[in-house]
XYZ file of C-alpha atoms in Angstrom:
678
model
C 71.705 114.737 109.981
C 71.793 118.482 110.606
C 75.021 120.417 111.134
C 73.875 121.168 114.672
C 73.412 117.483 115.402
C 76.833 116.641 113.939
C 78.497 119.277 116.109
C 76.731 117.873 119.137
C 77.935 114.370 118.302
C 81.526 115.592 118.142
C 81.203 117.022 121.633
C 79.292 114.193 123.301
C 81.266 111.303 121.818
C 83.759 111.788 124.654
C 85.777 108.623 125.387
C 87.182 109.904 128.666
C 86.202 108.013 131.806
C 87.880 110.344 134.276
C 86.020 110.381 137.607
C 86.728 113.867 138.933
C 83.388 114.793 140.530
C 83.502 115.495 144.270
C 80.143 115.003 146.033
C 79.335 115.482 149.675
C 77.893 112.394 151.338
C 75.150 114.429 153.015
C 73.971 116.132 149.820
C 70.207 116.374 149.573
C 67.525 117.377 147.130
C 67.585 120.872 148.589
C 71.287 121.452 147.813
C 71.851 123.573 144.696
C 74.559 125.945 143.481
C 73.489 129.500 142.814
C 74.529 129.516 139.166
C 72.601 126.526 137.844
C 69.911 125.664 135.329
C 66.856 123.688 136.424
C 65.816 120.626 134.418
C 62.604 120.686 132.435
C 59.529 120.016 134.585
C 58.005 116.542 134.450
C 55.211 114.782 136.317
C 55.863 114.314 140.038
C 55.670 110.489 139.773
C 58.580 110.430 137.321
C 60.953 112.617 139.368
C 63.432 110.958 141.769
C 62.931 111.910 145.409
C 64.648 111.235 148.753
C 63.482 107.928 150.196
C 62.388 106.439 146.872
C 62.925 102.665 146.910
C 64.207 100.190 144.291
C 64.663 96.423 144.387
C 68.117 96.572 142.742
C 70.651 99.261 141.893
C 70.167 98.435 138.201
C 66.464 99.270 138.529
C 67.404 102.611 140.070
C 69.814 103.297 137.203
C 67.159 102.507 134.565
C 64.641 104.795 136.287
C 67.108 107.693 136.505
C 68.205 107.112 132.911
C 64.626 107.357 131.615
C 64.121 110.502 133.681
C 67.318 112.022 132.273
C 66.281 111.257 128.712
C 62.990 113.093 129.181
C 64.802 116.052 130.718
C 67.444 116.393 128.000
C 70.619 114.794 129.372
C 72.084 111.341 129.996
C 73.747 109.716 132.999
C 76.632 107.422 133.789
C 77.672 105.362 136.778
C 80.202 107.225 138.899
C 81.465 106.158 142.307
C 80.727 103.007 144.293
C 81.355 102.591 148.015
C 81.415 99.636 150.424
C 80.678 99.520 154.146
C 83.731 99.676 156.442
C 86.161 99.347 153.594
C 86.927 96.656 151.044
C 85.311 93.257 151.322
C 82.074 94.283 153.060
C 80.021 94.512 149.871
C 78.588 97.369 147.833
C 76.483 99.748 149.950
C 76.308 103.045 148.011
C 76.284 104.141 144.339
C 76.388 107.487 142.560
C 74.802 108.173 139.154
C 75.860 111.490 137.621
C 75.106 113.680 134.624
C 77.134 112.747 131.543
C 78.770 116.197 131.725
C 79.955 115.796 135.313
C 83.652 116.101 136.100
C 86.442 117.582 134.017
C 88.695 115.842 131.531
C 92.351 116.227 132.557
C 94.864 117.485 130.002
C 96.908 114.648 128.548
C 100.669 114.846 128.640
C 102.082 115.310 125.131
C 103.428 112.150 123.522
C 105.679 112.587 120.494
C 105.345 108.926 119.519
C 101.554 109.107 119.138
C 99.456 111.628 117.210
C 97.262 113.681 119.545
C 93.533 113.980 118.876
C 92.491 117.501 119.724
C 88.878 116.671 120.601
C 86.570 118.976 122.549
C 85.339 117.340 125.778
C 81.697 117.401 126.886
C 82.701 117.464 130.584
C 81.963 120.784 132.309
C 81.824 119.936 136.025
C 78.024 119.536 136.207
C 76.856 118.689 139.772
C 73.533 116.945 138.950
C 73.438 113.464 140.467
C 71.425 110.774 142.246
C 72.828 108.751 145.176
C 71.362 105.440 146.316
C 72.202 103.469 149.473
C 71.653 99.832 150.294
C 69.586 98.903 153.373
C 68.142 95.712 154.835
C 64.796 95.725 156.643
C 63.284 92.528 158.044
C 65.707 90.516 155.932
C 64.670 92.261 152.717
C 67.389 94.166 150.824
C 66.476 97.340 148.953
C 68.066 100.496 147.579
C 66.886 103.953 148.627
C 67.548 107.376 147.142
C 69.575 109.265 149.752
C 70.767 112.173 147.638
C 69.454 113.947 144.559
C 70.322 117.174 142.746
C 68.721 118.154 139.460
C 70.609 121.376 138.811
C 72.820 121.632 135.713
C 75.374 124.260 134.699
C 74.798 123.655 130.971
C 72.017 123.762 128.419
C 69.691 120.743 128.298
C 68.869 119.169 124.962
C 65.575 119.153 123.128
C 63.816 115.780 122.606
C 64.938 115.630 118.942
C 68.566 116.139 120.025
C 68.899 114.025 123.148
C 68.649 110.820 121.113
C 72.103 111.536 119.666
C 73.787 111.163 123.062
C 75.928 107.970 123.203
C 73.903 106.552 126.100
C 70.751 106.436 123.971
C 72.369 105.228 120.743
C 72.011 101.457 120.833
C 72.271 98.732 118.203
C 70.199 95.630 118.919
C 71.555 92.137 118.312
C 69.237 91.755 115.334
C 70.500 95.010 113.840
C 74.116 93.966 114.490
C 73.580 90.755 112.515
C 71.949 92.752 109.726
C 74.858 95.211 109.599
C 77.382 92.362 109.530
C 75.565 90.801 106.579
C 75.522 94.146 104.756
C 79.254 94.660 105.440
C 80.137 91.263 103.984
C 78.105 92.127 100.894
C 80.192 95.241 100.274
C 77.321 97.685 100.913
C 78.407 101.148 102.014
C 77.451 102.461 105.460
C 75.210 105.127 103.930
C 73.358 102.452 101.958
C 73.019 100.343 105.116
C 71.431 103.244 106.991
C 68.971 103.952 104.197
C 67.967 100.284 103.876
C 67.378 99.946 107.624
C 65.363 103.187 107.692
C 63.138 101.753 104.973
C 62.854 98.393 106.735
C 61.890 100.028 110.057
C 59.698 102.681 108.382
C 61.446 105.568 110.138
C 62.358 109.007 108.873
C 65.924 109.514 107.633
C 68.193 110.157 110.614
C 65.798 108.647 113.174
C 67.399 105.251 113.693
C 68.557 104.638 117.299
C 72.162 104.750 116.084
C 74.312 106.841 113.741
C 76.653 106.165 110.827
C 79.569 106.549 113.224
C 78.163 103.808 115.465
C 77.842 101.499 112.471
C 81.420 102.195 111.377
C 82.707 101.480 114.883
C 80.719 98.236 114.964
C 82.145 97.113 111.615
C 85.629 97.927 112.864
C 85.041 95.741 115.930
C 83.994 92.889 113.629
C 87.271 93.231 111.783
C 89.354 93.038 114.941
C 87.638 89.817 115.997
C 87.743 88.091 112.616
C 91.037 89.348 111.179
C 93.319 86.579 112.500
C 90.925 83.807 111.516
C 90.413 85.352 108.089
C 94.179 85.579 107.557
C 94.649 81.888 108.349
C 91.857 80.952 105.929
C 93.350 83.209 103.262
C 96.714 81.440 103.426
C 94.968 78.050 103.328
C 93.123 79.191 100.215
C 96.413 80.168 98.556
C 97.945 76.792 99.379
C 94.891 75.005 97.953
C 95.117 76.971 94.704
C 98.854 76.232 94.542
C 98.165 72.499 94.855
C 95.714 72.637 91.935
C 97.882 74.950 89.820
C 101.627 74.715 90.597
C 102.169 77.879 88.529
C 100.004 80.008 90.819
C 102.327 82.373 92.689
C 101.866 84.057 96.055
C 103.969 85.551 98.827
C 103.224 87.147 102.191
C 104.778 88.690 105.288
C 104.033 88.124 108.983
C 104.443 90.833 111.622
C 106.049 90.561 115.078
C 102.754 89.280 116.522
C 102.650 86.463 113.948
C 99.753 88.101 112.098
C 99.384 88.446 108.341
C 100.743 91.811 107.251
C 100.877 91.816 103.420
C 100.009 89.292 100.728
C 100.481 89.334 96.941
C 99.536 86.825 94.260
C 99.422 86.234 90.520
C 97.936 83.527 88.316
C 99.832 81.481 85.745
C 97.934 83.107 82.857
C 98.891 86.524 84.260
C 102.592 85.650 84.307
C 102.365 84.424 80.706
C 100.658 87.606 79.495
C 103.253 89.733 81.298
C 106.063 88.089 79.309
C 104.744 89.805 76.177
C 102.589 92.674 77.443
C 104.536 93.694 80.551
C 106.344 96.573 78.846
C 103.906 99.122 80.283
C 101.745 98.534 83.359
C 99.383 100.437 85.612
C 99.796 99.864 89.353
C 96.446 101.062 90.685
C 96.509 101.609 94.465
C 93.463 103.885 94.714
C 91.078 101.183 95.943
C 90.505 99.623 99.352
C 88.988 96.338 100.406
C 86.198 98.134 102.268
C 84.973 95.208 104.373
C 88.468 94.833 105.878
C 89.813 98.382 105.418
C 92.932 97.192 103.552
C 94.673 99.071 100.714
C 94.458 97.101 97.464
C 97.029 97.275 94.669
C 96.388 95.867 91.189
C 98.830 95.502 88.287
C 97.091 95.832 84.923
C 98.450 95.993 81.387
C 97.107 96.140 77.836
C 97.234 93.212 75.439
C 97.708 93.200 71.675
C 93.961 93.640 71.106
C 93.807 96.817 73.197
C 92.100 95.155 76.176
C 93.175 95.209 79.839
C 95.064 92.165 81.099
C 95.540 91.321 84.773
C 99.116 90.820 86.032
C 98.881 90.643 89.816
C 97.268 91.787 93.040
C 98.430 92.805 96.528
C 96.757 93.533 99.868
C 98.709 95.759 102.245
C 98.205 96.697 105.857
C 99.866 100.098 105.488
C 100.559 102.518 102.645
C 104.191 103.364 103.310
C 107.537 103.046 101.512
C 108.337 99.748 103.231
C 105.050 98.108 102.197
C 105.191 99.382 98.615
C 108.838 98.295 98.274
C 107.885 94.801 99.389
C 104.983 94.716 96.920
C 107.162 95.800 93.979
C 109.943 93.379 94.906
C 107.524 90.437 95.107
C 105.881 91.410 91.818
C 109.270 91.348 90.097
C 109.969 87.899 91.555
C 106.625 86.676 90.191
C 107.601 88.004 86.749
C 111.033 86.360 86.754
C 112.848 89.611 87.508
C 111.542 91.438 84.434
C 110.755 95.087 85.236
C 108.343 97.072 83.028
C 109.661 99.844 80.823
C 106.971 102.174 82.172
C 104.785 102.090 85.269
C 101.814 104.394 85.829
C 100.471 105.124 89.327
C 98.480 107.675 91.289
C 100.048 110.629 93.130
C 101.355 108.621 96.092
C 104.732 109.934 97.225
C 105.547 106.761 99.193
C 104.918 104.670 96.087
C 107.039 107.024 94.001
C 109.954 106.565 96.408
C 109.523 102.770 96.421
C 109.574 102.631 92.607
C 112.822 104.597 92.537
C 114.338 102.013 94.892
C 113.004 98.771 93.420
C 112.650 99.713 89.721
C 115.394 102.274 89.066
C 115.421 101.697 85.293
C 111.625 101.942 84.914
C 110.064 105.222 83.802
C 107.522 106.283 86.431
C 104.542 108.354 85.308
C 101.228 109.458 86.793
C 97.867 108.278 85.453
C 96.411 111.323 83.748
C 92.840 110.117 84.290
C 93.343 110.091 88.072
C 94.585 113.676 87.916
C 91.782 114.891 85.646
C 89.178 113.261 87.915
C 90.154 115.761 90.640
C 89.784 118.845 88.456
C 86.124 119.619 89.337
C 86.901 119.767 93.070
C 90.136 121.671 92.457
C 89.096 124.288 89.914
C 85.322 124.424 89.426
C 84.677 126.857 92.266
C 87.853 128.847 91.522
C 87.212 129.348 87.800
C 83.415 129.317 87.677
C 82.144 129.829 84.119
C 85.718 129.765 82.778
C 86.318 126.199 84.005
C 85.523 124.529 80.652
C 87.718 126.996 78.763
C 90.578 126.307 81.168
C 90.117 122.546 80.822
C 90.280 122.771 77.025
C 93.502 124.775 77.306
C 94.932 122.214 79.728
C 94.331 119.374 77.258
C 95.915 121.409 74.448
C 99.044 121.896 76.536
C 99.025 118.271 77.652
C 99.156 117.007 74.053
C 101.936 119.305 72.836
C 105.153 117.750 71.524
C 107.711 120.373 72.542
C 108.755 120.913 76.151
C 109.541 124.561 75.364
C 106.053 125.108 73.899
C 104.483 123.436 76.930
C 106.294 125.557 79.512
C 105.664 128.774 77.588
C 101.982 127.871 77.149
C 101.661 126.953 80.827
C 102.900 130.377 81.917
C 100.457 132.055 79.550
C 97.621 129.892 80.848
C 98.414 130.767 84.472
C 98.437 134.492 83.589
C 95.289 134.300 81.517
C 93.219 132.553 84.211
C 94.818 134.248 87.229
C 96.058 131.049 88.858
C 99.409 132.307 90.167
C 98.648 131.441 93.795
C 96.649 128.267 93.218
C 98.454 125.412 94.999
C 97.069 122.721 92.675
C 98.428 124.523 89.614
C 101.762 124.913 91.388
C 101.928 121.194 92.230
C 100.940 120.171 88.710
C 103.774 122.220 87.271
C 106.301 120.901 89.816
C 105.483 117.309 88.804
C 104.912 118.059 85.093
C 107.597 115.587 83.968
C 105.482 112.768 85.458
C 102.244 113.457 83.553
C 102.677 115.905 80.631
C 103.191 114.175 77.266
C 106.018 116.471 76.057
C 108.178 114.926 78.806
C 107.036 111.344 78.202
C 107.010 110.781 74.433
C 110.428 109.103 74.448
C 109.047 106.285 76.625
C 106.737 103.421 75.730
C 103.168 103.663 77.056
C 101.382 101.395 74.581
C 98.145 103.373 74.727
C 98.071 103.264 78.534
C 97.807 107.040 78.834
C 94.244 107.276 77.514
C 91.182 107.875 79.677
C 89.344 105.121 77.769
C 91.622 102.516 79.338
C 90.766 103.809 82.816
C 87.096 102.916 82.257
C 88.027 99.364 81.273
C 90.343 98.988 84.273
C 87.733 100.326 86.686
C 85.043 98.051 85.243
C 87.362 95.071 85.722
C 88.256 96.039 89.310
C 84.634 96.653 90.292
C 83.739 93.070 89.347
C 85.470 91.769 92.454
C 85.218 94.861 94.678
C 81.424 94.929 94.444
C 80.982 91.483 96.040
C 83.258 91.366 99.051
C 82.525 88.399 101.273
C 85.178 86.800 103.440
C 88.786 87.809 102.993
C 89.746 84.206 102.213
C 87.315 84.186 99.295
C 88.662 87.395 97.823
C 91.400 85.611 95.862
C 88.735 83.360 94.356
C 86.651 86.402 93.448
C 89.626 87.966 91.690
C 90.225 84.669 89.850
C 86.600 84.637 88.691
C 86.873 88.249 87.522
C 90.137 87.486 85.696
C 88.589 84.412 84.100
C 85.566 86.452 83.041
C 87.870 89.134 81.651
C 89.866 86.480 79.772
C 86.741 84.916 78.298
C 85.302 88.297 77.327
C 88.676 89.201 75.857
C 88.813 85.983 73.854
C 85.328 86.662 72.523
C 86.268 90.226 71.536
C 89.512 88.931 70.031
C 87.591 86.496 67.858
C 85.149 89.232 66.861
C 88.083 91.427 65.810
C 89.764 88.612 63.886
C 86.558 87.769 62.049
C 86.022 91.335 60.889
C 86.549 91.963 57.204
C 89.479 94.357 57.130
C 89.045 97.069 54.527
C 92.251 98.304 52.911
C 92.051 102.035 52.273
C 95.272 102.903 50.440
C 96.005 99.843 48.313
C 99.669 100.149 49.298
C 101.613 96.881 49.740
C 102.750 98.128 53.170
C 99.114 98.269 54.256
C 98.366 94.713 53.155
C 101.523 93.473 54.849
C 100.646 95.185 58.143
C 97.054 93.865 58.004
C 98.356 90.287 57.829
C 100.681 90.713 60.812
C 99.063 93.133 63.264
C 95.913 92.654 65.293
C 92.895 94.614 64.026
C 93.250 96.994 66.989
C 96.877 97.844 66.176
C 96.339 97.779 62.409
C 93.535 100.365 62.598
C 95.896 102.767 64.334
C 98.638 102.156 61.766
C 96.122 102.435 58.924
C 95.078 105.897 60.146
C 98.704 106.985 59.922
C 99.078 105.440 56.448
C 96.039 107.344 55.195
C 97.396 110.613 56.604
C 100.885 109.928 55.194
C 99.511 110.605 51.708
C 98.918 114.226 52.749
C 102.584 114.814 53.587
C 105.569 115.698 51.477
C 109.103 114.475 52.169
C 112.323 116.291 51.315
C 115.725 114.637 51.521
C 118.020 117.060 53.328
C 121.090 114.866 53.236
C 121.822 111.163 52.966
C 119.493 109.295 55.319
C 117.874 112.501 56.628
C 114.421 113.678 55.539
C 112.157 116.601 56.376
C 108.452 115.687 56.335
C 105.624 118.218 56.568
C 101.996 118.609 55.597
C 101.546 119.607 51.963
C 99.786 122.834 52.977
C 102.669 123.992 55.188
C 105.608 126.001 53.918
C 107.799 125.608 56.989
C 108.264 123.386 60.023
C 107.878 119.645 59.815
C 109.374 116.514 61.376
C 112.878 115.168 60.957
C 113.054 111.494 59.924
C 116.305 109.510 59.964
C 116.646 106.343 57.848
C 119.678 104.012 58.010
C 119.067 101.450 55.228
C 121.898 99.045 56.100
C 120.432 98.388 59.540
C 116.828 99.272 58.612
C 116.726 101.818 61.435
C 114.029 104.467 61.327
C 113.318 107.324 63.735
C 111.143 110.429 63.737
C 111.353 113.540 65.867
C 107.671 113.152 66.875
C 108.608 109.950 68.815
C 105.241 108.312 68.118
C 106.768 104.858 67.644
C 108.742 105.081 70.880
C 105.557 106.145 72.704
C 102.961 103.791 71.206
C 104.768 101.116 69.161
C 102.954 102.319 66.015
C 104.859 103.994 63.167
C 103.914 107.615 62.536
C 102.734 109.136 59.259
C 106.084 110.904 58.811
C 108.121 107.691 58.913
C 105.598 105.887 56.688
C 105.839 108.717 54.150
C 109.621 108.299 53.996
C 109.286 104.509 53.532
C 106.877 105.133 50.685
C 109.288 107.646 49.125
C 112.056 105.030 49.312
C 109.817 102.466 47.535
C 109.607 100.145 50.552
C 106.801 97.611 50.059
C 106.942 96.123 53.528
C 107.359 97.706 56.921
C 110.649 96.571 58.517
C 110.044 93.710 60.933
C 111.291 95.607 63.997
C 108.587 98.249 63.458
C 105.823 95.646 63.719
C 106.384 94.925 67.441
C 105.632 91.492 68.830
C 103.266 92.978 71.398
C 100.934 94.241 68.598
C 100.956 91.108 66.434
C 98.217 88.552 65.926
C 98.300 85.424 68.077
C 99.354 83.167 65.204
C 102.347 85.423 64.501
C 103.546 85.676 68.115
C 106.735 83.724 68.945
C 104.812 82.204 71.847
C 106.795 80.285 74.442
C 103.927 77.846 74.440
C 104.508 76.974 70.809
C 108.288 76.932 71.212
C 108.194 74.621 74.209
C 105.632 72.324 72.658
C 107.581 72.185 69.397
C 110.497 70.674 71.321
C 108.231 68.158 73.008
C 106.103 65.180 72.043
C 103.091 67.436 71.435
C 104.653 69.340 68.517
C 102.483 67.673 65.896
C 99.344 68.223 67.965
C 100.108 71.931 68.343
C 100.668 72.319 64.617
C 97.458 70.454 63.851
C 95.568 72.638 66.333
C 96.916 75.781 64.683
C 95.721 74.528 61.311
C 92.266 73.810 62.683
C 92.058 77.283 64.230
C 92.982 78.900 60.911
C 90.368 76.793 59.108
C 87.791 77.652 61.773
C 88.349 81.390 61.325
C 88.161 81.120 57.528
C 84.898 79.178 57.611
C 83.275 81.232 60.368
C 84.006 84.510 58.587
C 81.726 83.571 55.697
C 78.498 84.528 57.521
C 77.225 86.100 60.712
C 75.421 82.891 61.673
C 78.647 80.891 61.395
C 80.529 83.520 63.391
C 77.942 83.454 66.217
C 78.025 79.656 66.318
C 81.829 79.573 66.416
C 81.967 82.119 69.245
C 79.421 80.207 71.322
C 80.974 76.765 70.850
C 84.534 77.934 71.447
C 83.497 79.640 74.694
C 81.997 76.360 75.900
C 85.094 74.428 74.828
C 87.428 76.857 76.624
C 85.406 76.520 79.829
C 85.673 72.725 79.665
C 89.434 72.904 79.033
C 89.948 75.192 82.030
C 88.209 72.642 84.246
C 90.832 70.037 83.442
C 93.616 69.598 86.070
C 97.124 70.814 85.238
C 99.692 68.040 85.319
C 103.295 68.662 86.272
C 104.310 66.372 83.412
C 102.061 67.995 80.806
C 103.077 70.269 78.000
C 101.735 73.296 79.794
C 104.113 72.798 82.673
C 106.990 72.393 80.253
C 106.160 75.872 79.077
C 106.155 77.363 82.562
C 109.452 75.798 83.449
C 111.176 76.894 80.254
């Protein structure tokens, strides 16, 4: 649609129904103001005239409407009059130009935001009046007044179709649009599909994108209450099948569903171990119902996203976010994460400070970086890529002093002193820049690679939105798919032949305990540790630096009695993986195993996790079965690792077996429920 057409739509989409036109009852076709504009000429048979007859007033309206469309304007019904007052029936009607009358100025209302919209009303005097008469018992309507003079420009044929009176959506098209909306198709895609179906040029449908959006909104208003009832029924049904499914909701003053949150039993279990750092992604909306969607996601010990919970909110304000966070904590037995990453939502930031005061709040760097092209591309031009490289260099620095000094130099170098985005980034630097965050655990959640995995997971259930009540099922299917894919990738990792690169006993020990994902990261540090020299400065204090450097380095503290180890680079605190500097000191001290506390539970293999499942089952009648199952799993991995064919067969058969196990009902008296109640 052209810019001219869009501007016209803004003017003519006037919701006002003010009837302010004053017409004289004796007006005739000859009456015309001096300062007027005549309508375009048409054939004499198509022009209204005094004495013209119609069977009904609706027929007269349709005739005048068609005439108006050809001339370049539209009409609306104006005043109706009855003979000798009320109760004598309708005897006279006025049809006026859509720009007749004047829109009165609304009184300011502090409680409601005012929409400063330009009105299309300009006091146009063009009209047609019809009067009812009865002759020989036959009722008819005659034109008794007509003026075709306008005080405004008339539209060309390619523009008049954008007037609201001529933008119509047929019942068939309404049903088609409703089907598209339930399928999650965007409005732009709907318009393109219907243009192709009707073989019309782009922009030549008898309705606009705005009309389609308004129609979809009307669908929501009609179906929302029914959908909410079905959604709660769905939650209750899931709860009956799985007593460990958790959900909560709020009802507003009109007894309508306001917010709802839920989490699956597998999600609660994974949070017990992997809930130290989570992303609370609130950047998505349930498009078909225009509801903000919040998703809690973490990272498991194999470096893959794991789902923790979901929430649908009516509003994005402090009250709604506080409720969501409070409910999430109740789902997770009151355990707050060490770190939570979100987007730049100030209401959410305030809610986190209230509900999770001990949790370190940070901003997702990938959500910030995604806005850079729109923020800086036009401002920096050819220097944009150079600036972006400098930004990443500053982002990855270790020292706060170096970061702030480098930031000032960057601003001077690229002339960004007055750029508001640069100013805001610096104001909130402690929420996104790594020099301010390295003392807090992120578990790899600060990488852009994770954002791709999270988005791929979210899109699995956002791309197929049907009814609101089915959304929870769609999320469950996506979570189940993610779990199965994760289990397959986990098995693939476990079946890989791990290659030891240093031959050090510490490396072999870590390979037996950590998952391949975590071990590869530790192994990289072990390999680099060989390139560093360590100098004991005093008892328990070491200086470690690269063998090519003559100054600088990292300070490593070692307390042997308590096996406490710390490095000034804070890599372990940030990622849970020991750094090369600490590993170099352990090697210097002839340590052949990494202290147990520096092989965190969250990065260990499944068979080395102190799982609550195993602990609960060990105290129950199924202890022997669990032990036997563990033995079979170990034997399975050993045998499958001997060839690719065996590995493929094992992966396929185990996937089938897991699907069959998930289909089995969960008994309140079974071992699994003992775990959940422990």
